[in-house]
Amino acid sequence: MQKPNLSNTELAKYRNDKELVELTSLQIKKDFALFGLTINYSEGIDYSWKEVFDELEVQIRRLLEVNSVKILSLLYQIDIPESKIYEQAEKQKERPLSDVVSEMIMERELKKVLTRLYFKNLNK
């Protein structure tokens, strides 16, 4: 595997890779579990980017409504600075904050997955 280009524009091509989306969803579950949060994907989920996004967005919306401290800690763990959230929310005013945050989480987790796969294959 060649070193992945992790720019946001290049990430779009990885969104159609079912295996990468599934690995991304598992990484999201793992990071949420560190904070006692559970992400439950629907049974029979196809692991399309949109399906995982939709499931995640519901959880993020709920967290934004009831526990902003926990979500900020979660985002710190995932490595998404609060300043980036405000920046993206300002750029995408027409979208709900839960959409913006969910998208940022998925992109960051996908970057983690791609980086991990790159270094795993590098050692083979």
mmCIF file with all atom_site columns, C-alpha atoms in Angstrom:
data_model
loop_
_atom_site.group_PDB
_atom_site.id
_atom_site.type_symbol
_atom_site.label_atom_id
_atom_site.label_alt_id
_atom_site.label_comp_id
_atom_site.label_asym_id
_atom_site.label_entity_id
_atom_site.label_seq_id
_atom_site.pdbx_PDB_ins_code
_atom_site.Cartn_x
_atom_site.Cartn_y
_atom_site.Cartn_z
_atom_site.occupancy
_atom_site.B_iso_or_equiv
_atom_site.pdbx_formal_charge
_atom_site.auth_seq_id
_atom_site.auth_comp_id
_atom_site.auth_asym_id
_atom_site.auth_atom_id
_atom_site.pdbx_PDB_model_num
ATOM 1   C CA . MET A 1 1   ? 0.000   0.000  0.000  1.00 0.00 ? 1   MET A CA 1
ATOM 2   C CA . GLN A 1 2   ? 1.379   3.387  -0.930 1.00 0.00 ? 2   GLN A CA 1
ATOM 3   C CA . LYS A 1 3   ? 1.294   6.221  1.567  1.00 0.00 ? 3   LYS A CA 1
ATOM 4   C CA . PRO A 1 4   ? -2.282  7.533  1.567  1.00 0.00 ? 4   PRO A CA 1
ATOM 5   C CA . ASN A 1 5   ? -2.982  11.152 0.727  1.00 0.00 ? 5   ASN A CA 1
ATOM 6   C CA . LEU A 1 6   ? -4.966  12.314 3.731  1.00 0.00 ? 6   LEU A CA 1
ATOM 7   C CA . SER A 1 7   ? -6.171  15.637 2.373  1.00 0.00 ? 7   SER A CA 1
ATOM 8   C CA . ASN A 1 8   ? -9.912  16.084 2.733  1.00 0.00 ? 8   ASN A CA 1
ATOM 9   C CA . THR A 1 9   ? -10.409 16.208 -1.026 1.00 0.00 ? 9   THR A CA 1
ATOM 10  C CA . GLU A 1 10  ? -8.566  12.915 -1.475 1.00 0.00 ? 10  GLU A CA 1
ATOM 11  C CA . LEU A 1 11  ? -10.481 11.234 1.349  1.00 0.00 ? 11  LEU A CA 1
ATOM 12  C CA . ALA A 1 12  ? -13.646 11.303 -0.757 1.00 0.00 ? 12  ALA A CA 1
ATOM 13  C CA . LYS A 1 13  ? -12.426 8.402  -2.902 1.00 0.00 ? 13  LYS A CA 1
ATOM 14  C CA . TYR A 1 14  ? -12.076 6.178  0.179  1.00 0.00 ? 14  TYR A CA 1
ATOM 15  C CA . ARG A 1 15  ? -15.704 6.755  1.182  1.00 0.00 ? 15  ARG A CA 1
ATOM 16  C CA . ASN A 1 16  ? -16.897 4.159  -1.322 1.00 0.00 ? 16  ASN A CA 1
ATOM 17  C CA . ASP A 1 17  ? -14.659 1.398  0.027  1.00 0.00 ? 17  ASP A CA 1
ATOM 18  C CA . LYS A 1 18  ? -16.968 -0.749 2.158  1.00 0.00 ? 18  LYS A CA 1
ATOM 19  C CA . GLU A 1 19  ? -14.087 -2.353 4.062  1.00 0.00 ? 19  GLU A CA 1
ATOM 20  C CA . LEU A 1 20  ? -12.572 1.017  4.969  1.00 0.00 ? 20  LEU A CA 1
ATOM 21  C CA . VAL A 1 21  ? -15.960 2.373  6.027  1.00 0.00 ? 21  VAL A CA 1
ATOM 22  C CA . GLU A 1 22  ? -16.503 -0.674 8.234  1.00 0.00 ? 22  GLU A CA 1
ATOM 23  C CA . LEU A 1 23  ? -13.059 -0.246 9.807  1.00 0.00 ? 23  LEU A CA 1
ATOM 24  C CA . THR A 1 24  ? -13.865 3.432  10.323 1.00 0.00 ? 24  THR A CA 1
ATOM 25  C CA . SER A 1 25  ? -17.133 2.552  12.055 1.00 0.00 ? 25  SER A CA 1
ATOM 26  C CA . LEU A 1 26  ? -15.284 0.130  14.343 1.00 0.00 ? 26  LEU A CA 1
ATOM 27  C CA . GLN A 1 27  ? -12.749 2.829  15.216 1.00 0.00 ? 27  GLN A CA 1
ATOM 28  C CA . ILE A 1 28  ? -15.618 5.186  16.065 1.00 0.00 ? 28  ILE A CA 1
ATOM 29  C CA . LYS A 1 29  ? -17.140 2.528  18.351 1.00 0.00 ? 29  LYS A CA 1
ATOM 30  C CA . LYS A 1 30  ? -13.777 2.009  20.040 1.00 0.00 ? 30  LYS A CA 1
ATOM 31  C CA . ASP A 1 31  ? -13.228 5.710  20.721 1.00 0.00 ? 31  ASP A CA 1
ATOM 32  C CA . PHE A 1 32  ? -16.789 6.190  21.965 1.00 0.00 ? 32  PHE A CA 1
ATOM 33  C CA . ALA A 1 33  ? -16.407 3.217  24.313 1.00 0.00 ? 33  ALA A CA 1
ATOM 34  C CA . LEU A 1 34  ? -13.500 4.972  26.046 1.00 0.00 ? 34  LEU A CA 1
ATOM 35  C CA . PHE A 1 35  ? -16.091 7.440  27.364 1.00 0.00 ? 35  PHE A CA 1
ATOM 36  C CA . GLY A 1 36  ? -18.759 4.899  28.210 1.00 0.00 ? 36  GLY A CA 1
ATOM 37  C CA . LEU A 1 37  ? -20.679 5.770  25.059 1.00 0.00 ? 37  LEU A CA 1
ATOM 38  C CA . THR A 1 38  ? -22.175 3.135  22.825 1.00 0.00 ? 38  THR A CA 1
ATOM 39  C CA . ILE A 1 39  ? -22.719 3.429  19.104 1.00 0.00 ? 39  ILE A CA 1
ATOM 40  C CA . ASN A 1 40  ? -25.191 0.857  17.905 1.00 0.00 ? 40  ASN A CA 1
ATOM 41  C CA . TYR A 1 41  ? -25.339 0.439  14.173 1.00 0.00 ? 41  TYR A CA 1
ATOM 42  C CA . SER A 1 42  ? -28.518 -1.033 12.750 1.00 0.00 ? 42  SER A CA 1
ATOM 43  C CA . GLU A 1 43  ? -28.498 -4.759 12.195 1.00 0.00 ? 43  GLU A CA 1
ATOM 44  C CA . GLY A 1 44  ? -27.753 -5.501 8.566  1.00 0.00 ? 44  GLY A CA 1
ATOM 45  C CA . ILE A 1 45  ? -25.988 -2.187 8.032  1.00 0.00 ? 45  ILE A CA 1
ATOM 46  C CA . ASP A 1 46  ? -24.343 -2.069 4.621  1.00 0.00 ? 46  ASP A CA 1
ATOM 47  C CA . TYR A 1 47  ? -21.411 0.035  5.848  1.00 0.00 ? 47  TYR A CA 1
ATOM 48  C CA . SER A 1 48  ? -21.922 2.746  3.308  1.00 0.00 ? 48  SER A CA 1
ATOM 49  C CA . TRP A 1 49  ? -20.546 6.151  4.284  1.00 0.00 ? 49  TRP A CA 1
ATOM 50  C CA . LYS A 1 50  ? -24.076 7.580  4.417  1.00 0.00 ? 50  LYS A CA 1
ATOM 51  C CA . GLU A 1 51  ? -25.456 4.801  6.620  1.00 0.00 ? 51  GLU A CA 1
ATOM 52  C CA . VAL A 1 52  ? -22.646 5.093  9.145  1.00 0.00 ? 52  VAL A CA 1
ATOM 53  C CA . PHE A 1 53  ? -22.940 8.895  9.032  1.00 0.00 ? 53  PHE A CA 1
ATOM 54  C CA . ASP A 1 54  ? -26.696 8.751  9.655  1.00 0.00 ? 54  ASP A CA 1
ATOM 55  C CA . GLU A 1 55  ? -26.275 6.423  12.641 1.00 0.00 ? 55  GLU A CA 1
ATOM 56  C CA . LEU A 1 56  ? -23.471 8.559  14.081 1.00 0.00 ? 56  LEU A CA 1
ATOM 57  C CA . GLU A 1 57  ? -25.315 11.843 13.563 1.00 0.00 ? 57  GLU A CA 1
ATOM 58  C CA . VAL A 1 58  ? -28.213 10.697 15.759 1.00 0.00 ? 58  VAL A CA 1
ATOM 59  C CA . GLN A 1 59  ? -25.782 9.968  18.598 1.00 0.00 ? 59  GLN A CA 1
ATOM 60  C CA . ILE A 1 60  ? -23.902 13.240 18.128 1.00 0.00 ? 60  ILE A CA 1
ATOM 61  C CA . ARG A 1 61  ? -27.114 15.267 18.057 1.00 0.00 ? 61  ARG A CA 1
ATOM 62  C CA . ARG A 1 62  ? -28.191 13.684 21.336 1.00 0.00 ? 62  ARG A CA 1
ATOM 63  C CA . LEU A 1 63  ? -24.787 14.310 22.923 1.00 0.00 ? 63  LEU A CA 1
ATOM 64  C CA . LEU A 1 64  ? -24.782 17.946 21.833 1.00 0.00 ? 64  LEU A CA 1
ATOM 65  C CA . GLU A 1 65  ? -28.176 18.372 23.485 1.00 0.00 ? 65  GLU A CA 1
ATOM 66  C CA . VAL A 1 66  ? -27.443 16.659 26.797 1.00 0.00 ? 66  VAL A CA 1
ATOM 67  C CA . ASN A 1 67  ? -23.702 16.422 27.466 1.00 0.00 ? 67  ASN A CA 1
ATOM 68  C CA . SER A 1 68  ? -21.498 19.008 25.808 1.00 0.00 ? 68  SER A CA 1
ATOM 69  C CA . VAL A 1 69  ? -18.634 18.324 28.248 1.00 0.00 ? 69  VAL A CA 1
ATOM 70  C CA . LYS A 1 70  ? -18.527 14.648 27.302 1.00 0.00 ? 70  LYS A CA 1
ATOM 71  C CA . ILE A 1 71  ? -18.601 15.372 23.588 1.00 0.00 ? 71  ILE A CA 1
ATOM 72  C CA . LEU A 1 72  ? -15.756 17.878 23.911 1.00 0.00 ? 72  LEU A CA 1
ATOM 73  C CA . SER A 1 73  ? -13.701 15.239 25.748 1.00 0.00 ? 73  SER A CA 1
ATOM 74  C CA . LEU A 1 74  ? -14.567 12.700 23.065 1.00 0.00 ? 74  LEU A CA 1
ATOM 75  C CA . LEU A 1 75  ? -13.534 15.077 20.292 1.00 0.00 ? 75  LEU A CA 1
ATOM 76  C CA . TYR A 1 76  ? -10.262 15.756 22.092 1.00 0.00 ? 76  TYR A CA 1
ATOM 77  C CA . GLN A 1 77  ? -9.617  11.994 22.253 1.00 0.00 ? 77  GLN A CA 1
ATOM 78  C CA . ILE A 1 78  ? -10.399 11.616 18.556 1.00 0.00 ? 78  ILE A CA 1
ATOM 79  C CA . ASP A 1 79  ? -8.047  14.555 17.888 1.00 0.00 ? 79  ASP A CA 1
ATOM 80  C CA . ILE A 1 80  ? -10.498 17.151 16.633 1.00 0.00 ? 80  ILE A CA 1
ATOM 81  C CA . PRO A 1 81  ? -9.705  20.570 18.122 1.00 0.00 ? 81  PRO A CA 1
ATOM 82  C CA . GLU A 1 82  ? -12.628 22.658 19.322 1.00 0.00 ? 82  GLU A CA 1
ATOM 83  C CA . SER A 1 83  ? -11.364 25.529 17.149 1.00 0.00 ? 83  SER A CA 1
ATOM 84  C CA . LYS A 1 84  ? -11.740 23.354 14.026 1.00 0.00 ? 84  LYS A CA 1
ATOM 85  C CA . ILE A 1 85  ? -15.337 22.592 14.941 1.00 0.00 ? 85  ILE A CA 1
ATOM 86  C CA . TYR A 1 86  ? -16.144 26.280 15.236 1.00 0.00 ? 86  TYR A CA 1
ATOM 87  C CA . GLU A 1 87  ? -14.317 26.965 11.979 1.00 0.00 ? 87  GLU A CA 1
ATOM 88  C CA . GLN A 1 88  ? -16.237 24.284 10.078 1.00 0.00 ? 88  GLN A CA 1
ATOM 89  C CA . ALA A 1 89  ? -19.550 25.252 11.673 1.00 0.00 ? 89  ALA A CA 1
ATOM 90  C CA . GLU A 1 90  ? -18.981 28.834 10.530 1.00 0.00 ? 90  GLU A CA 1
ATOM 91  C CA . LYS A 1 91  ? -18.156 27.702 6.974  1.00 0.00 ? 91  LYS A CA 1
ATOM 92  C CA . GLN A 1 92  ? -21.205 25.426 6.830  1.00 0.00 ? 92  GLN A CA 1
ATOM 93  C CA . LYS A 1 93  ? -23.860 27.521 8.550  1.00 0.00 ? 93  LYS A CA 1
ATOM 94  C CA . GLU A 1 94  ? -26.628 25.863 6.543  1.00 0.00 ? 94  GLU A CA 1
ATOM 95  C CA . ARG A 1 95  ? -25.879 22.454 8.095  1.00 0.00 ? 95  ARG A CA 1
ATOM 96  C CA . PRO A 1 96  ? -26.844 21.418 11.622 1.00 0.00 ? 96  PRO A CA 1
ATOM 97  C CA . LEU A 1 97  ? -23.902 21.285 14.020 1.00 0.00 ? 97  LEU A CA 1
ATOM 98  C CA . SER A 1 98  ? -24.487 17.556 14.531 1.00 0.00 ? 98  SER A CA 1
ATOM 99  C CA . ASP A 1 99  ? -23.914 17.001 10.787 1.00 0.00 ? 99  ASP A CA 1
ATOM 100 C CA . VAL A 1 100 ? -20.701 19.014 10.804 1.00 0.00 ? 100 VAL A CA 1
ATOM 101 C CA . VAL A 1 101 ? -19.332 17.243 13.885 1.00 0.00 ? 101 VAL A CA 1
ATOM 102 C CA . SER A 1 102 ? -20.319 13.791 12.591 1.00 0.00 ? 102 SER A CA 1
ATOM 103 C CA . GLU A 1 103 ? -18.580 14.450 9.281  1.00 0.00 ? 103 GLU A CA 1
ATOM 104 C CA . MET A 1 104 ? -15.449 15.628 11.073 1.00 0.00 ? 104 MET A CA 1
ATOM 105 C CA . ILE A 1 105 ? -15.421 12.538 13.289 1.00 0.00 ? 105 ILE A CA 1
ATOM 106 C CA . MET A 1 106 ? -15.805 10.191 10.334 1.00 0.00 ? 106 MET A CA 1
ATOM 107 C CA . GLU A 1 107 ? -13.062 11.904 8.343  1.00 0.00 ? 107 GLU A CA 1
ATOM 108 C CA . ARG A 1 108 ? -10.652 11.877 11.283 1.00 0.00 ? 108 ARG A CA 1
ATOM 109 C CA . GLU A 1 109 ? -11.370 8.231  12.066 1.00 0.00 ? 109 GLU A CA 1
ATOM 110 C CA . LEU A 1 110 ? -10.911 7.309  8.394  1.00 0.00 ? 110 LEU A CA 1
ATOM 111 C CA . LYS A 1 111 ? -7.510  9.017  8.477  1.00 0.00 ? 111 LYS A CA 1
ATOM 112 C CA . LYS A 1 112 ? -6.583  6.900  11.510 1.00 0.00 ? 112 LYS A CA 1
ATOM 113 C CA . VAL A 1 113 ? -7.652  3.728  9.708  1.00 0.00 ? 113 VAL A CA 1
ATOM 114 C CA . LEU A 1 114 ? -5.685  4.597  6.565  1.00 0.00 ? 114 LEU A CA 1
ATOM 115 C CA . THR A 1 115 ? -2.585  5.490  8.560  1.00 0.00 ? 115 THR A CA 1
ATOM 116 C CA . ARG A 1 116 ? -2.792  2.279  10.578 1.00 0.00 ? 116 ARG A CA 1
ATOM 117 C CA . LEU A 1 117 ? -3.175  0.172  7.413  1.00 0.00 ? 117 LEU A CA 1
ATOM 118 C CA . TYR A 1 118 ? -0.253  1.936  5.773  1.00 0.00 ? 118 TYR A CA 1
ATOM 119 C CA . PHE A 1 119 ? 2.117   1.224  8.658  1.00 0.00 ? 119 PHE A CA 1
ATOM 120 C CA . LYS A 1 120 ? 0.787   -2.308 9.116  1.00 0.00 ? 120 LYS A CA 1
ATOM 121 C CA . ASN A 1 121 ? 1.525   -3.090 5.461  1.00 0.00 ? 121 ASN A CA 1
ATOM 122 C CA . LEU A 1 122 ? 4.849   -1.275 5.601  1.00 0.00 ? 122 LEU A CA 1
ATOM 123 C CA . ASN A 1 123 ? 6.115   -3.841 8.093  1.00 0.00 ? 123 ASN A CA 1
ATOM 124 C CA . LYS A 1 124 ? 5.200   -6.805 5.878  1.00 0.00 ? 124 LYS A CA 1
#
